Short mmCIF file of C-alpha atoms in Angstrom, two decimals:
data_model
loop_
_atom_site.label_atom_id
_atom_site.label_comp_id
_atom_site.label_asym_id
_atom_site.label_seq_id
_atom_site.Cartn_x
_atom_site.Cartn_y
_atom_site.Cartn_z
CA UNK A 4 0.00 0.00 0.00
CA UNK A 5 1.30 3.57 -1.24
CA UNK A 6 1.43 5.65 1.63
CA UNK A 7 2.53 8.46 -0.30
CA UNK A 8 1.34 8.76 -3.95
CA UNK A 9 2.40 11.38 -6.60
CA UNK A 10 -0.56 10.71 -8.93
CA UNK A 11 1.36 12.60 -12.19
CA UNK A 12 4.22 10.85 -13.68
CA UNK A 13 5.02 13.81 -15.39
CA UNK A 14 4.45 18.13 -16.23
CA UNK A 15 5.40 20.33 -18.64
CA UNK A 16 5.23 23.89 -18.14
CA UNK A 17 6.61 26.73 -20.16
CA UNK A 18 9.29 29.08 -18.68
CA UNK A 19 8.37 31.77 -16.93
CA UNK A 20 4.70 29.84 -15.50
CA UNK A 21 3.65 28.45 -12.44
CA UNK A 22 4.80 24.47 -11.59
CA UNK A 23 2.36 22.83 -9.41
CA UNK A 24 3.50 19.41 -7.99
CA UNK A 25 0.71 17.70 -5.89
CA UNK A 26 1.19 15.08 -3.15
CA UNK A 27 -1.57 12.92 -1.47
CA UNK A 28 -0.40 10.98 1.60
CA UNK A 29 -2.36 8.07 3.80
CA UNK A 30 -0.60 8.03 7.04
CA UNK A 31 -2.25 10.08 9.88
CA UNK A 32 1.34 9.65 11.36
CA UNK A 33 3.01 11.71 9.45
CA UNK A 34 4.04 15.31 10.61
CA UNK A 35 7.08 16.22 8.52
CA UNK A 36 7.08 16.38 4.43
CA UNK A 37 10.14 17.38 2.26
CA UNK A 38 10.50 17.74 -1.51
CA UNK A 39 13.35 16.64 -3.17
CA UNK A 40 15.10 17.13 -6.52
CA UNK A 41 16.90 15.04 -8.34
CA UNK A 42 18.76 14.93 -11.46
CA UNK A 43 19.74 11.56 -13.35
CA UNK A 44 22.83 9.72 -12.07
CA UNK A 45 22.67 12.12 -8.55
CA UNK A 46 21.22 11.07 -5.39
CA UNK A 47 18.11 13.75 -4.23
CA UNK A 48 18.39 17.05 -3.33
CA UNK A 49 16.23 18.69 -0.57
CA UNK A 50 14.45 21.54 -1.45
CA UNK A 51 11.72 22.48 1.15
CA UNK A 52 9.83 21.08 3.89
CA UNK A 53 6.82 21.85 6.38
CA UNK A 54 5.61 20.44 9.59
CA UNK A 55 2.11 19.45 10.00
CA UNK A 56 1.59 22.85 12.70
CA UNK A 57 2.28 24.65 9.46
CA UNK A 58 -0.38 24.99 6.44
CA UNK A 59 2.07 26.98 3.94
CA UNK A 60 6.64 27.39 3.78
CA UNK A 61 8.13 29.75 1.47
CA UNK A 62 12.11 29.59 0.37
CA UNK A 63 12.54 32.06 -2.65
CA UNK A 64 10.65 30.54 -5.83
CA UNK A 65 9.43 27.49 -3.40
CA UNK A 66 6.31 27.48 -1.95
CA UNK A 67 4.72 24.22 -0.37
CA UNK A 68 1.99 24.03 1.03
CA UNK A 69 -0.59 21.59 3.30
CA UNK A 70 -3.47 20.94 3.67
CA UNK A 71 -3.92 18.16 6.66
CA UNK A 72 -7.81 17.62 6.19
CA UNK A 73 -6.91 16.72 2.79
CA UNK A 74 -3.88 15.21 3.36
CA UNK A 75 -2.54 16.69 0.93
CA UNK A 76 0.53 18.75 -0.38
CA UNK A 77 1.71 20.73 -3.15
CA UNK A 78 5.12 22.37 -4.26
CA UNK A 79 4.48 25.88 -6.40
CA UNK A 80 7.39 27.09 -7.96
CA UNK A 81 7.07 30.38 -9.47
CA UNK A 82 8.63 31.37 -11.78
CA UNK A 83 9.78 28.27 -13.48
CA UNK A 84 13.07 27.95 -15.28
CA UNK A 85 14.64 25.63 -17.21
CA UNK A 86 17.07 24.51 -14.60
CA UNK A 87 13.95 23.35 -12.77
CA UNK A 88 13.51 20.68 -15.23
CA UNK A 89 14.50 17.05 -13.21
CA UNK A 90 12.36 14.40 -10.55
CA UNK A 91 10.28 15.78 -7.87
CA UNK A 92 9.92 13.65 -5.15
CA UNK A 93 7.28 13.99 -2.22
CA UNK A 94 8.68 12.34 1.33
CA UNK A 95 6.94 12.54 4.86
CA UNK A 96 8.40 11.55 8.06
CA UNK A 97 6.45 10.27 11.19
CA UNK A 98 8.05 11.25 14.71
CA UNK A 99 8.78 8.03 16.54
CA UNK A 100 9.56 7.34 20.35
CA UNK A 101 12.54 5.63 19.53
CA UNK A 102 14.32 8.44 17.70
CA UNK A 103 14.00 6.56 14.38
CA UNK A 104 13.79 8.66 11.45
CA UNK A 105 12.38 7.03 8.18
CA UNK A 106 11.50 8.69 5.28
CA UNK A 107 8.43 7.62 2.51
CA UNK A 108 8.45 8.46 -0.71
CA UNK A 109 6.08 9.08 -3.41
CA UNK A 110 7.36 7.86 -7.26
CA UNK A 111 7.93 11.26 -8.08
CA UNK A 112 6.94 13.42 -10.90
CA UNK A 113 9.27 14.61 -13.89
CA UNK A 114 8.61 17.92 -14.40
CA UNK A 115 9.80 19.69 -17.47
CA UNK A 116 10.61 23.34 -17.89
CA UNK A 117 10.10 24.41 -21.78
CA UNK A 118 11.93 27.61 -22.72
CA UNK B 16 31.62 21.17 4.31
CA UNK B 17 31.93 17.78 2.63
CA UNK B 18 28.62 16.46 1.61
CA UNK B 19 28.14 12.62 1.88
CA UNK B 20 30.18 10.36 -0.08
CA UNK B 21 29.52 7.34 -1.30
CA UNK B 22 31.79 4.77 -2.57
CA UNK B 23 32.13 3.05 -5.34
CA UNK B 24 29.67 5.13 -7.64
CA UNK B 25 29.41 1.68 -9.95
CA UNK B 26 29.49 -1.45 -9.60
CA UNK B 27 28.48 -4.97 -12.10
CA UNK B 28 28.58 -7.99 -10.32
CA UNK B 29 27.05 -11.73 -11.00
CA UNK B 30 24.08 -13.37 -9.58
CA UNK B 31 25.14 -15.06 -6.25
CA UNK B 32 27.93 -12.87 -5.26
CA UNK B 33 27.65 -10.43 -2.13
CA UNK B 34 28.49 -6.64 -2.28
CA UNK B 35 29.11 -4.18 0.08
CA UNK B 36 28.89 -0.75 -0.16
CA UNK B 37 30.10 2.17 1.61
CA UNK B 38 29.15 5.72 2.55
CA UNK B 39 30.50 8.21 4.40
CA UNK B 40 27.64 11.22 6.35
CA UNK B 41 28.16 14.57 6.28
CA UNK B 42 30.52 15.51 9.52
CA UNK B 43 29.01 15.73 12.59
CA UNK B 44 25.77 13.62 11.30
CA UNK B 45 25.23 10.46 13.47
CA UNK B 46 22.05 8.91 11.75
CA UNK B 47 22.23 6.89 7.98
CA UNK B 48 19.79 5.79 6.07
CA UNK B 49 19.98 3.42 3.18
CA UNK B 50 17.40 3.48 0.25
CA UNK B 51 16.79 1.48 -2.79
CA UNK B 52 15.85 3.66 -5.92
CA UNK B 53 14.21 1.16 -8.90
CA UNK B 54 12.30 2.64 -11.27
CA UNK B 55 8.92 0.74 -11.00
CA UNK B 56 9.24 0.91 -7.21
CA UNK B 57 10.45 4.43 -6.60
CA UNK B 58 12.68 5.32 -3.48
CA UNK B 59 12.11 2.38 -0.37
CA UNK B 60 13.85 2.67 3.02
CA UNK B 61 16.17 0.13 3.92
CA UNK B 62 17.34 1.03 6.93
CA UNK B 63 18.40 3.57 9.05
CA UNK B 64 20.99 3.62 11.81
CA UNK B 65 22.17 5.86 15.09
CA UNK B 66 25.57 5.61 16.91
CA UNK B 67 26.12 2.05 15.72
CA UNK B 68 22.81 0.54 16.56
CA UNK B 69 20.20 -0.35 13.85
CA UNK B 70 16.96 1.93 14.66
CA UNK B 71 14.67 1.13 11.78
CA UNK B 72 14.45 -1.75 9.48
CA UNK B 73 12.34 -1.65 5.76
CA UNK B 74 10.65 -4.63 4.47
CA UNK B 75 13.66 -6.42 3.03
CA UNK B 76 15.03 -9.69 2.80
CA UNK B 77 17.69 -10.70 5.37
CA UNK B 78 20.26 -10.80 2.47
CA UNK B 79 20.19 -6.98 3.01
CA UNK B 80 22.07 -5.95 5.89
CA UNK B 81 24.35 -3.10 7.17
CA UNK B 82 26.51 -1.51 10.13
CA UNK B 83 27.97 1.81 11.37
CA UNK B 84 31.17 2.26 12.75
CA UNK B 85 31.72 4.62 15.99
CA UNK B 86 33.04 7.21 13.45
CA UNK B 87 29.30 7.56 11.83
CA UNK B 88 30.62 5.73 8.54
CA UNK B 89 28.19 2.86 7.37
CA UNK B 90 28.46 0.04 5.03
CA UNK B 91 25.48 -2.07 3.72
CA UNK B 92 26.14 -5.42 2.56
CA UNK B 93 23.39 -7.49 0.01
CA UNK B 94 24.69 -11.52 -0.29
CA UNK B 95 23.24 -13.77 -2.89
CA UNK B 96 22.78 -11.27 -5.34
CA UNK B 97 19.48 -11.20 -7.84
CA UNK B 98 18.94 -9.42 -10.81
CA UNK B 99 16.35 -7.87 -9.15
CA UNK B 100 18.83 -6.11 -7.00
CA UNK B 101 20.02 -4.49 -9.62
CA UNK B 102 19.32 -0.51 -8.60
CA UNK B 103 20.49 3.02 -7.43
CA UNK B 104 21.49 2.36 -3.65
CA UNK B 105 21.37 6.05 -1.82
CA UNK B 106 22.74 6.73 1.75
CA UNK B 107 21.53 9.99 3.57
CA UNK B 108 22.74 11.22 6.61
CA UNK B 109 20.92 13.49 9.12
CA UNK B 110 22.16 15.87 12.22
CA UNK B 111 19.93 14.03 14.99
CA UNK B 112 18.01 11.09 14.58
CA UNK B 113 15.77 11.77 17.51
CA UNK B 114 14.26 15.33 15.83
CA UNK B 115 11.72 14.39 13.70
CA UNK B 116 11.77 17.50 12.11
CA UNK B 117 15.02 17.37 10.18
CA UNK B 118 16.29 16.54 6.94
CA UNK B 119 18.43 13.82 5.19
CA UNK B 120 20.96 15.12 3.05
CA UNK B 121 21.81 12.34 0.06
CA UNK B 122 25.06 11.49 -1.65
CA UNK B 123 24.87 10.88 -5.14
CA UNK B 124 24.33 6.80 -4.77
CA UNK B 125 25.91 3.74 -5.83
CA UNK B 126 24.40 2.26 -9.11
CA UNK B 127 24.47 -1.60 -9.26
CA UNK B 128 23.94 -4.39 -12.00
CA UNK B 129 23.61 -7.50 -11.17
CA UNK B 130 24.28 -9.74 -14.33
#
């Protein structure tokens, strides 16, 4: 069972536009969701993240934001460029007595950035 | 600040053999976690571990294993190599495994082929 799904394999947005990159996650658990980059042949870059006592983070052109009722997340980044172009992956965390720290990922989503 | 490293970045090996693979966290990081990127099955936790003790195990065969040393260095090791192990093996290391809020920092991986 996917605990954290990113329903679109894929976007393509033209430069200059709004990306929107949607998350949907099952776990009640989960109070802590990052979004990664990554580029082919690199291991993921973090990008942004939010605690559940949060509904909306903002770093420069990154925007996330979460909606708990939903369970669900999004990543805006405005304005797009073409260096955006790579693999978008939604994680959440759930905090644990033990001190373990876990991460679940969605599939991610390949978003493309057409000049 | 070094980022994490990961060694080698390649590797082919046969069907039956074991591997092990090695990765070094960012400095003054304490908790690594492995992952297994394929590309039907996306990014799945293998394991995570904090000052030399295992915290967290994914749903993986026992052929997967791993260790830290009291320097924060790990190693994972997979025996009896499949073909289905064939994948992008990422370590990420985090400041303090006992903050759920905190995030995991990746080095670039370790791509294996099992032929």
């Amino acid at each position: 069972d996917q605990q954290v799904k990113q329903n679109s394999p894929s976007l393509s947005v033209q430069e200059g536009r709004i990306s929107i990159l949607n998350c949907d996650y099952t776990n009640s658990m989960f109070d802590y969701f990052l979004w990664y980059k990554k580029y082919p042949a690199e291991g993921p870059t973090f990008l942004i993240s939010i605690s559940s006592i949060k509904d909306k983070n903002e770093d420069g052109r990154f925007t996330v934001f979460l909606n708990k009722s939903a369970k669900h997340l999004s990543l805006h980044i405005v304005p797009s460029q073409p260096g955006d172009s790579a693999v978008y992956f939604c994680a959440a965390s759930a905090s644990r007595g033990a001190g373990s720290y876990q991460l679940t990922f969605g599939k991610g989503t390949k978003l493309s950035v057409i000049p | 600040k070094a980022g994490v490293t990961q060694t080698p970045r390649y590797l082919i090996k046969t069907r039956g053999q074991q591997v092990t693979l090695s990765c070094s966290p960012i400095s003054g990081h304490r908790s690594v976690s492995w992952y297994q990127q394929t590309p039907g099955q996306g990014l799945q936790f293998l394991f995570e571990y904090f000052s030399e003790t295992q915290r967290n195990k994914g749903n993986f065969p026992g052929r997967f294993s791993g260790r830290q040393f009291s320097n924060s260095r790990s190693e994972m090791n997979v025996s009896t190599l499949e073909l289905g192990d064939s994948a992008l093996y990422l370590c990420a290391s985090s400041l303090e495994a006992r903050l759920a809020y905190t995030e995991a920092f990746f080095g670039q991986g370790t791509r294996l082929t099992v032929v």
